[in-house]
XYZ file of C-alpha atoms in Angstrom:
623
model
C 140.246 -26.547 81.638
C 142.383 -27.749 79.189
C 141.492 -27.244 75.576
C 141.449 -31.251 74.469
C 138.670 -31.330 77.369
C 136.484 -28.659 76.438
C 132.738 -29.521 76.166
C 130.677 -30.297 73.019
C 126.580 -29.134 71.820
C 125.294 -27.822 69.340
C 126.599 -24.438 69.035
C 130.144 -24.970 68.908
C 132.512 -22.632 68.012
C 136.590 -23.010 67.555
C 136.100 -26.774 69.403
C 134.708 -24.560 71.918
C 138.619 -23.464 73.039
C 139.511 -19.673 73.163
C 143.003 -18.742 71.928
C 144.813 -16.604 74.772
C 147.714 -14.128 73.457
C 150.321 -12.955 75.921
C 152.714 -10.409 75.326
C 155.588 -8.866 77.511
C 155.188 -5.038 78.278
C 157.932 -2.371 77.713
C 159.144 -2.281 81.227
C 159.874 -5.039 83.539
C 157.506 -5.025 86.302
C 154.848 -3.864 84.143
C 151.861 -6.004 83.490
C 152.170 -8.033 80.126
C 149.419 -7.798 77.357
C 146.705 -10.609 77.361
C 144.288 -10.961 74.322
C 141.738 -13.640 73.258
C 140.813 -14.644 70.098
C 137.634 -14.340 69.430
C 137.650 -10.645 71.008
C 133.843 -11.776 72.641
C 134.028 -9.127 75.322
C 130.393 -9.601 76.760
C 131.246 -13.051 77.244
C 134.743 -13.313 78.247
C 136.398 -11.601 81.530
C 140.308 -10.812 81.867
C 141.774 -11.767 85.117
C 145.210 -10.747 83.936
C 148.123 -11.168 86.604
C 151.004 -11.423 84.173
C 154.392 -9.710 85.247
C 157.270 -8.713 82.501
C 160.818 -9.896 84.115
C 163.966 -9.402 82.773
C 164.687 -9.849 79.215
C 167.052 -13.202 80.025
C 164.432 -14.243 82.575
C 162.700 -17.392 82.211
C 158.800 -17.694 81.070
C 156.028 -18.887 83.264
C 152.522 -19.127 82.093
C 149.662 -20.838 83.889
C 145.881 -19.635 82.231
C 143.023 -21.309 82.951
C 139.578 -20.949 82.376
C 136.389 -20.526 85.073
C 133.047 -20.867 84.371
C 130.512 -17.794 85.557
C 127.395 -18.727 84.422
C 126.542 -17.413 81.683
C 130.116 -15.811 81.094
C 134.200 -17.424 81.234
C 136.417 -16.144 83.234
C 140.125 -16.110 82.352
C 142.964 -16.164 84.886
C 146.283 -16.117 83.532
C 149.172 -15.830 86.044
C 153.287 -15.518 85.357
C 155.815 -13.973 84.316
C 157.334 -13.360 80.755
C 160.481 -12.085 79.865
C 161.013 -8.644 78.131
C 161.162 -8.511 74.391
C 159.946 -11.977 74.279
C 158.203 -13.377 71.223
C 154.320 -13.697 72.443
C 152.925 -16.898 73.448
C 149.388 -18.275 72.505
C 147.901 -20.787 74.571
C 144.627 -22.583 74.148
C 141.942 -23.009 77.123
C 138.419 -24.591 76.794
C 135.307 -22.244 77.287
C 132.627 -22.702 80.236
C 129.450 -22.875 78.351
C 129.544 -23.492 74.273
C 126.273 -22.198 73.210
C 126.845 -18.394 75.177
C 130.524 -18.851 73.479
C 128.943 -18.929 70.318
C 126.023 -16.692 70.606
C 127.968 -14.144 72.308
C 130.885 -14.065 69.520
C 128.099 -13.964 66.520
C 126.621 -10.924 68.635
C 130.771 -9.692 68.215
C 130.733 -10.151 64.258
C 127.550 -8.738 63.558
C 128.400 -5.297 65.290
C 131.454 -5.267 63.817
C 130.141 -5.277 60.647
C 127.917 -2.226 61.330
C 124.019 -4.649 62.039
C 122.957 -3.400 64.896
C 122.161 -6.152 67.557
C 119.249 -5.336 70.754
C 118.849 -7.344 73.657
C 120.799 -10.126 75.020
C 122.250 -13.786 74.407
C 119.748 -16.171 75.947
C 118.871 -19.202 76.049
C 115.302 -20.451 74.383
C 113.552 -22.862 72.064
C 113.204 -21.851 68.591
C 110.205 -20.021 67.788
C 107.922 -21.562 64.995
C 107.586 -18.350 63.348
C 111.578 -18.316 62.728
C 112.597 -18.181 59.118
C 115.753 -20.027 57.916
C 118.258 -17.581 56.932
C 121.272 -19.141 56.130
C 122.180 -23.055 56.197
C 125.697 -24.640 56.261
C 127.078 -28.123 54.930
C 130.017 -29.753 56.626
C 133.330 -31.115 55.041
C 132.643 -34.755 54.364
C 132.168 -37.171 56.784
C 135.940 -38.506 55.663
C 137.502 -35.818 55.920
C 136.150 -35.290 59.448
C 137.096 -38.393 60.737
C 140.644 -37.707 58.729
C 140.904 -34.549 61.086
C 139.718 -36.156 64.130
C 142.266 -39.266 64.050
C 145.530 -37.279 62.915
C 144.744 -34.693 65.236
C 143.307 -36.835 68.177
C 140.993 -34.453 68.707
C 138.254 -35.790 72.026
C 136.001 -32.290 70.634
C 135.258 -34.164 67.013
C 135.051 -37.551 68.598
C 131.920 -36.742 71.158
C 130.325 -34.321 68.261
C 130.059 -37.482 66.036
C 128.701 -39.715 68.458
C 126.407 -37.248 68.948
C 125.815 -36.237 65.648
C 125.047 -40.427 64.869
C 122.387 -40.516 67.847
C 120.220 -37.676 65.887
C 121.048 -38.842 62.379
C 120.070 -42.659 62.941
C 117.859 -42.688 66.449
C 116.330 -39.262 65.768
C 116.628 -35.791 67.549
C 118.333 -34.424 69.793
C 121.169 -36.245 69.447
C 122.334 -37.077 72.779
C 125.294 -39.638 74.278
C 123.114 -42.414 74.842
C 121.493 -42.319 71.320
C 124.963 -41.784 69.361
C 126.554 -45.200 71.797
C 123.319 -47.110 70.380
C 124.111 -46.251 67.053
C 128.003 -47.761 68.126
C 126.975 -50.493 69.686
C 124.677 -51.880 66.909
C 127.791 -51.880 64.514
C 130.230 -53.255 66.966
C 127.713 -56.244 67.548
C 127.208 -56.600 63.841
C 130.949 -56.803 63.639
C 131.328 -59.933 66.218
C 131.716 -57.954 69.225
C 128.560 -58.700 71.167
C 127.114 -56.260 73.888
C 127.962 -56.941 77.362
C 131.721 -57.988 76.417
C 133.129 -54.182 77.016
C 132.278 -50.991 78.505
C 131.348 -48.024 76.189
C 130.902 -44.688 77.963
C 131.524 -41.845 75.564
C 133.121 -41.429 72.446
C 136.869 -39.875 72.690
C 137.577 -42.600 75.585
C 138.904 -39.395 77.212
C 138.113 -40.827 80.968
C 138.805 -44.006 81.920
C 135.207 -45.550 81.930
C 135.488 -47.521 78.342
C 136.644 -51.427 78.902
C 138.012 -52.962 75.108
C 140.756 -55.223 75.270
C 143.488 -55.486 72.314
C 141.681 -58.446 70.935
C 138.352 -56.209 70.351
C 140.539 -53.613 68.770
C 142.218 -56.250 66.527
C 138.787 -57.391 65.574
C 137.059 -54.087 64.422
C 140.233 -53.130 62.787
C 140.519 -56.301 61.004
C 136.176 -56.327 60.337
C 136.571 -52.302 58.646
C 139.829 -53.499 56.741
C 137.325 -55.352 55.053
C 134.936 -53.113 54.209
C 135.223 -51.397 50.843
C 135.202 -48.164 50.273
C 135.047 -47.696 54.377
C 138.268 -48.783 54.534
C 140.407 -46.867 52.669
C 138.893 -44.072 53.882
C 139.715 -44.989 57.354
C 143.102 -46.285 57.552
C 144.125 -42.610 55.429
C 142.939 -41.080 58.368
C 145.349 -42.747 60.584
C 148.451 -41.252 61.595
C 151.750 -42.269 60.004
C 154.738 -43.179 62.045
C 157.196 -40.915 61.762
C 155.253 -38.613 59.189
C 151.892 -36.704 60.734
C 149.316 -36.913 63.061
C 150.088 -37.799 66.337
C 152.659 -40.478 65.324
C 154.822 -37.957 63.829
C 157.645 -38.344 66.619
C 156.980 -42.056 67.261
C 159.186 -45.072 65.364
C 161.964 -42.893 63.975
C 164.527 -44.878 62.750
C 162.846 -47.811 63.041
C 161.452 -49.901 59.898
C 158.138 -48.913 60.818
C 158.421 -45.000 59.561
C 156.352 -44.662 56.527
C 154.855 -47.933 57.041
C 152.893 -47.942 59.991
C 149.536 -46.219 60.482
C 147.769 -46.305 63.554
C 145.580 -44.382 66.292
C 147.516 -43.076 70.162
C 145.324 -43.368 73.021
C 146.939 -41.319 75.849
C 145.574 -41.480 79.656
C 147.496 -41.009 82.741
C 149.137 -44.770 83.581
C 147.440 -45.571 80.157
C 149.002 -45.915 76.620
C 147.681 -47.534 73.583
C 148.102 -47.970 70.095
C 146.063 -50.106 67.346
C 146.139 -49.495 63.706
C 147.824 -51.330 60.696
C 151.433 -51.789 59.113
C 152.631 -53.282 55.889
C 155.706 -55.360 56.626
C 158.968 -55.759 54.434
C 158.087 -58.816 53.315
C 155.390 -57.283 51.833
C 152.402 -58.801 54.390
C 150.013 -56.471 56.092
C 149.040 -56.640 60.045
C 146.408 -54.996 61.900
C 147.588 -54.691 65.658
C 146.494 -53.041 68.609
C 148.542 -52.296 72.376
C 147.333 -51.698 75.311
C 149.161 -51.140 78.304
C 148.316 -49.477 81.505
C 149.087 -49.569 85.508
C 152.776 -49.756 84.752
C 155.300 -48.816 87.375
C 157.580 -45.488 86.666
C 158.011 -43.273 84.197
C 156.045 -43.513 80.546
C 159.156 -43.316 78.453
C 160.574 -47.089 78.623
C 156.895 -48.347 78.188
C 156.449 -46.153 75.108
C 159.514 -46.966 73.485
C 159.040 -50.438 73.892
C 155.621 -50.722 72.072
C 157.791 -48.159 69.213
C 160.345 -51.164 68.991
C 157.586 -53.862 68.711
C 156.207 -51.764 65.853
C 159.894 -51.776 64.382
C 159.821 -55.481 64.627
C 156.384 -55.975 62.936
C 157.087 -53.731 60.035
C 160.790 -55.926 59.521
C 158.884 -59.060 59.182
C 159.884 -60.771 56.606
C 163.033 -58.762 56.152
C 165.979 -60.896 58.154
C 168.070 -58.161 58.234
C 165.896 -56.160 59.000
C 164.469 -57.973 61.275
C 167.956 -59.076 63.286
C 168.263 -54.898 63.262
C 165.042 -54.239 65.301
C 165.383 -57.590 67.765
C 168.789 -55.823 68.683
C 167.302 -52.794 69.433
C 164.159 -54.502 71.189
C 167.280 -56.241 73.499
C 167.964 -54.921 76.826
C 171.797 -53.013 76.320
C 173.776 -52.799 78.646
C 175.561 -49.009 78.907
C 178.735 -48.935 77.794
C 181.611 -46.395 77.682
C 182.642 -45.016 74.352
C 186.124 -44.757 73.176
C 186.979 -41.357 74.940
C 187.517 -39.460 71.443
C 184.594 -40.815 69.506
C 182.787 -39.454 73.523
C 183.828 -36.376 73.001
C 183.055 -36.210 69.503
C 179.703 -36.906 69.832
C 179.001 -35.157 72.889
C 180.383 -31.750 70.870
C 178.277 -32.722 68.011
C 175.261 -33.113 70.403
C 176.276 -30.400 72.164
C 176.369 -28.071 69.147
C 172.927 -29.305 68.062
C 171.459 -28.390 71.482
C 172.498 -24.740 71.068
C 171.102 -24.710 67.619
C 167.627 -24.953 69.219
C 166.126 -26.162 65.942
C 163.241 -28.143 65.830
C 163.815 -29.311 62.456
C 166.835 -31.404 63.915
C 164.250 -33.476 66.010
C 163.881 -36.280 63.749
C 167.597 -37.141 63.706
C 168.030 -36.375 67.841
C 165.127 -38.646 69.133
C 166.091 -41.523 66.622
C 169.713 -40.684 68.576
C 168.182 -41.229 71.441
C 166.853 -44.532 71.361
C 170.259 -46.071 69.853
C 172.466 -44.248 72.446
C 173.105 -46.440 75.105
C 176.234 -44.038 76.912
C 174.271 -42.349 79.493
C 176.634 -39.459 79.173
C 175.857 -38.722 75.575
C 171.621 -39.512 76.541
C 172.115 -36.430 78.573
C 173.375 -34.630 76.015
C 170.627 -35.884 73.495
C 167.578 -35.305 75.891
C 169.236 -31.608 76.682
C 169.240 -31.180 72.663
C 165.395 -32.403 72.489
C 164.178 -29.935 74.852
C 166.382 -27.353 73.652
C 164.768 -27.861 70.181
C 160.860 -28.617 71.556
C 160.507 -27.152 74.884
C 156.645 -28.126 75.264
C 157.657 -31.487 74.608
C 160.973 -32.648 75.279
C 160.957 -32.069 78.888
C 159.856 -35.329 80.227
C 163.288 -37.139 77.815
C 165.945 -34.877 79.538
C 164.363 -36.160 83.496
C 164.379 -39.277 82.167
C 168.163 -39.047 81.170
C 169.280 -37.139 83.477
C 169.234 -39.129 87.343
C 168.966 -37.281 90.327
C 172.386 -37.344 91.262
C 175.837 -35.927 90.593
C 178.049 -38.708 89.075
C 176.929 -38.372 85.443
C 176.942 -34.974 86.008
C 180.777 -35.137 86.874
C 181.729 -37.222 84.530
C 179.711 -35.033 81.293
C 181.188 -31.565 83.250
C 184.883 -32.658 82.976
C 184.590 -33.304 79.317
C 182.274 -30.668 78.987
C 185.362 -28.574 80.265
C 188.215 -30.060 77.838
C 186.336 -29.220 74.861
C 185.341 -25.698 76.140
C 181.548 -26.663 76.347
C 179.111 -24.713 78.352
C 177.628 -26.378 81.097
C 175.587 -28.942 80.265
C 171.969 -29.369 81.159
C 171.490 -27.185 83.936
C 169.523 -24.223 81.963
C 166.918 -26.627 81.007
C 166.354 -28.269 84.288
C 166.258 -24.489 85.342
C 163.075 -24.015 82.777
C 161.610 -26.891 83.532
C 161.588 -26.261 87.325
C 160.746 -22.367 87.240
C 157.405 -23.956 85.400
C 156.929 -25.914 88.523
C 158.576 -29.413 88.244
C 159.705 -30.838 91.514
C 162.131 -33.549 89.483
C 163.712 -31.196 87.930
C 164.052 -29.131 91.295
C 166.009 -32.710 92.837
C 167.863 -33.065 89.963
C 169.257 -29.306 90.260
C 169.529 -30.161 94.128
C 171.651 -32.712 93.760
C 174.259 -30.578 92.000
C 174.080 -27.378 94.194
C 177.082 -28.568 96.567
C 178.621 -28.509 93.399
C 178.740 -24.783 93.625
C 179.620 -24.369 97.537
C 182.833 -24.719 99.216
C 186.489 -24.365 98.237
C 186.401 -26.433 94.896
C 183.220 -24.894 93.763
C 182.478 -24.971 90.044
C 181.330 -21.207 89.454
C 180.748 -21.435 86.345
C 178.182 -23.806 87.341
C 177.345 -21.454 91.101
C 176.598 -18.331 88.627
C 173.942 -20.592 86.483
C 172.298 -21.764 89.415
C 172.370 -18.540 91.952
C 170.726 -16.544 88.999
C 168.381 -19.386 88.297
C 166.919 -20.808 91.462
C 165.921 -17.183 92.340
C 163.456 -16.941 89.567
C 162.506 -20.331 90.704
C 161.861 -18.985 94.404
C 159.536 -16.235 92.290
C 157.919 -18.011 90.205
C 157.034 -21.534 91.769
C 157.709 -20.889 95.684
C 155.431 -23.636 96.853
C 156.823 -26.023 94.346
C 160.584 -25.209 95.694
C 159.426 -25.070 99.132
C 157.956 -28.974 99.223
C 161.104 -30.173 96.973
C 163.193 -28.481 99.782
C 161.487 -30.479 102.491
C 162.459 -33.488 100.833
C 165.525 -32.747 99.645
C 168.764 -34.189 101.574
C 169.631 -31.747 104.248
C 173.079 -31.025 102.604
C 171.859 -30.303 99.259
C 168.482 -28.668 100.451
C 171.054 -26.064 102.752
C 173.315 -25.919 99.354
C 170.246 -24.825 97.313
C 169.191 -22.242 99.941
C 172.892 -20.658 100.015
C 172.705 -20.334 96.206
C 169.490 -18.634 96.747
C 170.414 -16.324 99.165
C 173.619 -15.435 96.990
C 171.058 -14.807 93.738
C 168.808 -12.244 95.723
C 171.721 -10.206 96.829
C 173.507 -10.213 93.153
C 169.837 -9.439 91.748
C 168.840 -7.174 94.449
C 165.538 -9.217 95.101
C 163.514 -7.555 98.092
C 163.233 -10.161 100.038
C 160.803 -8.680 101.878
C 158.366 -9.405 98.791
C 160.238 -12.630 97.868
C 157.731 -15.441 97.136
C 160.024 -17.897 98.312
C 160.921 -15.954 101.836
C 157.309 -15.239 102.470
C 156.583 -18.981 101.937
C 158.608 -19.491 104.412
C 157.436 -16.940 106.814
C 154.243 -18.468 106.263
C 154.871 -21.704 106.993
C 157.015 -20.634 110.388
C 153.885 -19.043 111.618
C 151.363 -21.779 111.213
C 153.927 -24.593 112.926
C 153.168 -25.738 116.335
C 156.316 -25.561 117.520
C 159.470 -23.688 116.450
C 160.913 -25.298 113.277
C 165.203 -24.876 113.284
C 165.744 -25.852 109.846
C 162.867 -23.861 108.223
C 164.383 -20.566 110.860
C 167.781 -21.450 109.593
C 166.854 -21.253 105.844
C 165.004 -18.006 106.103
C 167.832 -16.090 107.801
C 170.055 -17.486 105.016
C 168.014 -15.804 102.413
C 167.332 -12.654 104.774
C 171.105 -12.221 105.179
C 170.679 -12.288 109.211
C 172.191 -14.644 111.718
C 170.672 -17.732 111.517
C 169.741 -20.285 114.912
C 172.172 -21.381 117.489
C 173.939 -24.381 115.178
C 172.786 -27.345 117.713
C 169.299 -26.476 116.371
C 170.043 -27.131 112.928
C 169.680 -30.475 111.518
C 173.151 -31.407 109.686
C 173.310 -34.423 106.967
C 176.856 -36.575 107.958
C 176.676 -36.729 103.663
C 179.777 -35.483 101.838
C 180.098 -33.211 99.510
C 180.578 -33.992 95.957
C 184.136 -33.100 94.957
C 184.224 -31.216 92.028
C 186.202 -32.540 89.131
C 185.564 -36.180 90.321
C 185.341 -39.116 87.829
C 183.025 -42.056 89.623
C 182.895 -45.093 88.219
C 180.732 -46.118 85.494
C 176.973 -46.794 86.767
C 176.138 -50.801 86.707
C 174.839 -52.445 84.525
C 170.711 -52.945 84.884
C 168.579 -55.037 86.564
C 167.100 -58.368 84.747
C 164.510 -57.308 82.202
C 161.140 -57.492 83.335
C 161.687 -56.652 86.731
C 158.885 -54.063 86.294
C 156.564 -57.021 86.340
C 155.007 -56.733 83.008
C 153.573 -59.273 80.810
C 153.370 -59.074 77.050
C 151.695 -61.187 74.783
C 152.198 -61.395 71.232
C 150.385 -63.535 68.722
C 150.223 -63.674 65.300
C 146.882 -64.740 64.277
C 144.843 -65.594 60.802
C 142.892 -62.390 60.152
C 139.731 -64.941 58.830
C 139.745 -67.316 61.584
C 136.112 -67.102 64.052
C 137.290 -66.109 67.288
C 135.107 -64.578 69.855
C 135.400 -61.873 71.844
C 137.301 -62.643 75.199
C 135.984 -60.765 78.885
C 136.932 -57.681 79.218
C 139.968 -57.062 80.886
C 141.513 -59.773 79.123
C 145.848 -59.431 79.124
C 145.085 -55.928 80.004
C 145.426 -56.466 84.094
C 148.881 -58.517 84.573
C 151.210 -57.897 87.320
C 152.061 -54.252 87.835
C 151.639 -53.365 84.202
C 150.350 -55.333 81.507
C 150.303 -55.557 77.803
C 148.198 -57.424 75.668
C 149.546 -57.346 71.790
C 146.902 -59.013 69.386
C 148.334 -59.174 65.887
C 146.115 -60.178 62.717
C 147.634 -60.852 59.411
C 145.342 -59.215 56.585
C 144.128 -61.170 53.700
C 146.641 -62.065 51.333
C 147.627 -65.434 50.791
C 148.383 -68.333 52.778
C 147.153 -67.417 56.264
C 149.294 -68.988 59.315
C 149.443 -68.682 63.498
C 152.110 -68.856 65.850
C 151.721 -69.710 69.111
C 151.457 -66.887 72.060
C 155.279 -65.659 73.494
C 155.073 -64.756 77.110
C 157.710 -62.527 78.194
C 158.943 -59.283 78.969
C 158.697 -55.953 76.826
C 158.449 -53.199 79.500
């Protein structure tokens, strides 16, 4: 139900998405304030189960949107904290054309016109009498809107648009792909060498490969006034659109225009960049069924876009293969460490988003894992809807680092690092960043506790067990049996200091639940429960116990080793350089998009201008 899904016709109002506003109430425990925007009461209903917590609580918000014929139903379930600033969150709407009719029904009453009977459905009468008519923005400036903004809504409504314009009405899918498939096979890509399903490429039905990309990029390059048009609408790197955050730092901000394609496993990116040496490219990456997390993948294809835009530049270009080369982390001198991890530090509590630029170009050139954790804490601190997925990435699932960043954390009077985050993150419902807190709860148990360190996580894993009990329950079962009996102490220590009822604590009755539906009497799940209910727990020999130490507190392991051989992933990259004239057609579909685990398949053109030259293909790895 997500608002970059929502359906097209039509009557389409607002890309069919309805804005949700949530504000806390007065009192905590009372129900928070939830408003839409449009205010289309006959059409929408309120399902509103939003609690206010305390005002240094920690926000959960999950709406979503359910279809009810011809009405939408909206469920929105939490918690926000008192006195916090309201949230607005976008949702699509069940059925577009009672969206619409319903909300014009809205505006007309509330300008005083009087308005009988009811939204239905119905073809229109031959005795109806135009009243009003409307002309869109430009074509240009629609596709402008549609590219920066990667909007799937504008996409499909111009496919569908084409069908009625050029195959007649009503436009429809199947008309509008026609119309696209008639210019792509004008263009040298014949039918039958890809798979076109829709128009956004939302699902995962459409089959291009780079070198089809390359090709219509390179044919509408050509193409006067179409082109400049076209590539305007493109985002920049490190400027707008979607490519606003991508490339900073890199040769290719300000330089580089090109279009994100974003699926789960999936990432692409085609478009055109004018190197230092003053040539232009047209270039298109596509890379999909990798192994592990997004990040590295994405960062490579930013450092390949470095590398294009130095061409011609040997500097420049010796400054972007060096940051293309696998690093291995190294130590820094301890006082330039600590300097940076202050400076970091100090940026993180700032919470600024206009420091984002400098902290994810930081990022990529930091190769110390201590200060990455510092950097990825910054980045979420300053963009929390986005900069969650850096700090899991930095931060392992372990206690070393953790150690190591603590005990100079402590010399230069730092708070502790990290930890609140992971503590957002996970009361939103994210099992990593549940192990990652797991692995430092024995931190805080035992003699040598940190409790700086106990306080932040007793206080915090309770509102986890409130807010996402299901989550915490399955990252508990998982957990090693040390740290999961660790996280359950810290619990039970938050729900006394808080005084939680247990009796209506999420997690507990999770628990409960669970106990009554097993088969047979479960000791560990027994033994956490009357932890958290303050009662004697089982007899100990039915307890599972983990032979695993406990971190010692104040420890300095030694420094991680160095990575594995690059390309153990398995991917394959290809990378050609290729005259943006020469007759080349169309390879199968699938082509370099299918190798190994992942695979990558980098078709670069040159653009007219000059002598025109190719290089042969360079297998290797990038991921």
């Amino acid at each position: 139900d997500k608002a970059w899904a929502a359906g097209v016709g039509a009557l389409s109002l607002n890309h069919n998405a309805v804005a949700i506003y949530i504000t806390p109430a007065d009192r905590v425990g009372s129900r928070a304030l939830v408003e839409v925007e449009p205010e289309a009461h006959d059409y929408f209903v309120i399902d509103n189960r939003v609690t206010t917590v305390r005002a240094n609580g920690r926000r959960k918000l999950r709406p979503r949107t359910v279809s009810e014929g011809e009405r939408t139903r909206i469920v929105v379930e939490g918690r926000i904290p008192l006195q916090a600033d309201s949230m607005v969150m976008s949702r699509r709407v069940g059925d577009p054309a009672f969206y619409y009719g319903q909300t014009v029904r809205m505006l007309l009453r509330q300008r005083g016109i009087r308005v009988s009977g009811r939204v239905k459905r119905g073809a229109i009468p031959q005795t109806a009498v135009l009243i009003q008519s409307y002309d869109s923005p430009e074509l240009a400036e629609i596709i402008h809107d549609m590219n920066k903004a990667s909007s799937n809504f504008i996409a499909e409504m111009v496919v569908k648009t084409l069908g009625a314009e050029l195959k007649g009405t009503p436009g429809s899918w199947p008309k509008g792909l026609e119309v696209a498939e008639d210019l792509l096979a004008e263009l040298g890509i014949p039918r039958g060498t890809y798979v076109l399903k829709n128009g956004s490429g939302l699902n995962d039905t459409n089959r291009f490969t780079a070198r089809q990309i390359a090709t219509l990029l390179q044919a509408v390059w050509k193409r006067f006034p179409v082109a400049s048009e076209f590539v305007s609408s493109l985002g920049i790197a490190a400027r707008d659109g979607t490519m606003r955050l991508r490339m900073e730092g890199t040769d290719a901000a300000g330089r580089l225009r090109a279009k994100t394609g974003t699926l789960e496993r999936v990432t692409a990116l085609s478009g055109y960049v004018q190197s230092l040496g003053g040539e232009r490219y047209v270039f298109s990456v596509l890379v999909n069924d990798w192994a592990g997390k997004s990040a590295p993948v994405i960062s490579s294809i930013d450092r390949l876009g470095g590398m294009l835009a130095a061409l011609g530049a040997p500097e420049a270009g010796a400054r972007e293969a060096a940051l293309a080369a696998v690093v291995v982390p190294q130590d820094a001198q301890p006082a330039e460490l600590k300097a940076r991890i202050a400076t970091y530090a100090a940026l993180a509590a700032a919470g600024d988003k206009k420091n984002l630029p400098f902290l994810r170009s930081a990022l990529r050139s930091e190769r110390d894992p201590l200060l990455r954790i510092v950097l990825a804490d910054a980045v979420y601190r300053s963009d929390p809807d986005q900069g969650g997925g850096a700090l899991l990435e930095a931060m392992p699932p372990s206690s070393e680092l953790f150690l190591r960043l603590r005990s100079v954390g402590r010399e230069l009077s730092l708070p502790v690092p990290a930890v609140s985050s992971l503590l957002d993150l996970a009361v939103d419902g994210s099992t990593e960043a549940l192990a990652r807190l797991f692995a430092l709860a024995p931190l805080a148990r035992g003699a040598q506790r940190d409790e700086q360190l106990a306080a932040m996580l007793a206080d915090g894993l309770v509102e986890v067990g409130d807010a996402s009990p299901d989550e915490m329950f399955a990252a508990l079962r998982v957990a090693p049996a040390h740290q999961a009996q660790a996280a359950i102490e810290l619990v039970a220590a938050g729900v006394e200091q808080t005084g939680t009822d247990v009796a209506r604590y999420p997690l507990a009755q999770a628990l409960h639940k669970e106990i009554s539906q097993e088969s047979a009497p479960d000791a560990q799940l027994e033994s956490w429960l009357a932890t958290i209910e303050r009662r004697p727990a089982p007899p100990p020999e039915a307890v599972a116990h983990s032979a695993a130490p406990a971190a010692t507190p104040g420890a300095v392991p030694a420094a991680p080793p160095p990575p594995g051989p690059a390309g153990a992933a398995g991917h394959q990259a290809r990378r050609a350089l290729l005259p943006a004239d020469q007759s080349r057609g169309p390879r199968h579909p699938g082509d370099g998009c299918q190798a190994g685990i992942g695979g990558l398949h980098c078709p670069v053109s040159r653009l007219p201008r000059g002598r025109l030259r190719s290089t042969p293909s360079i297998v290797g790895s990038l991921c």
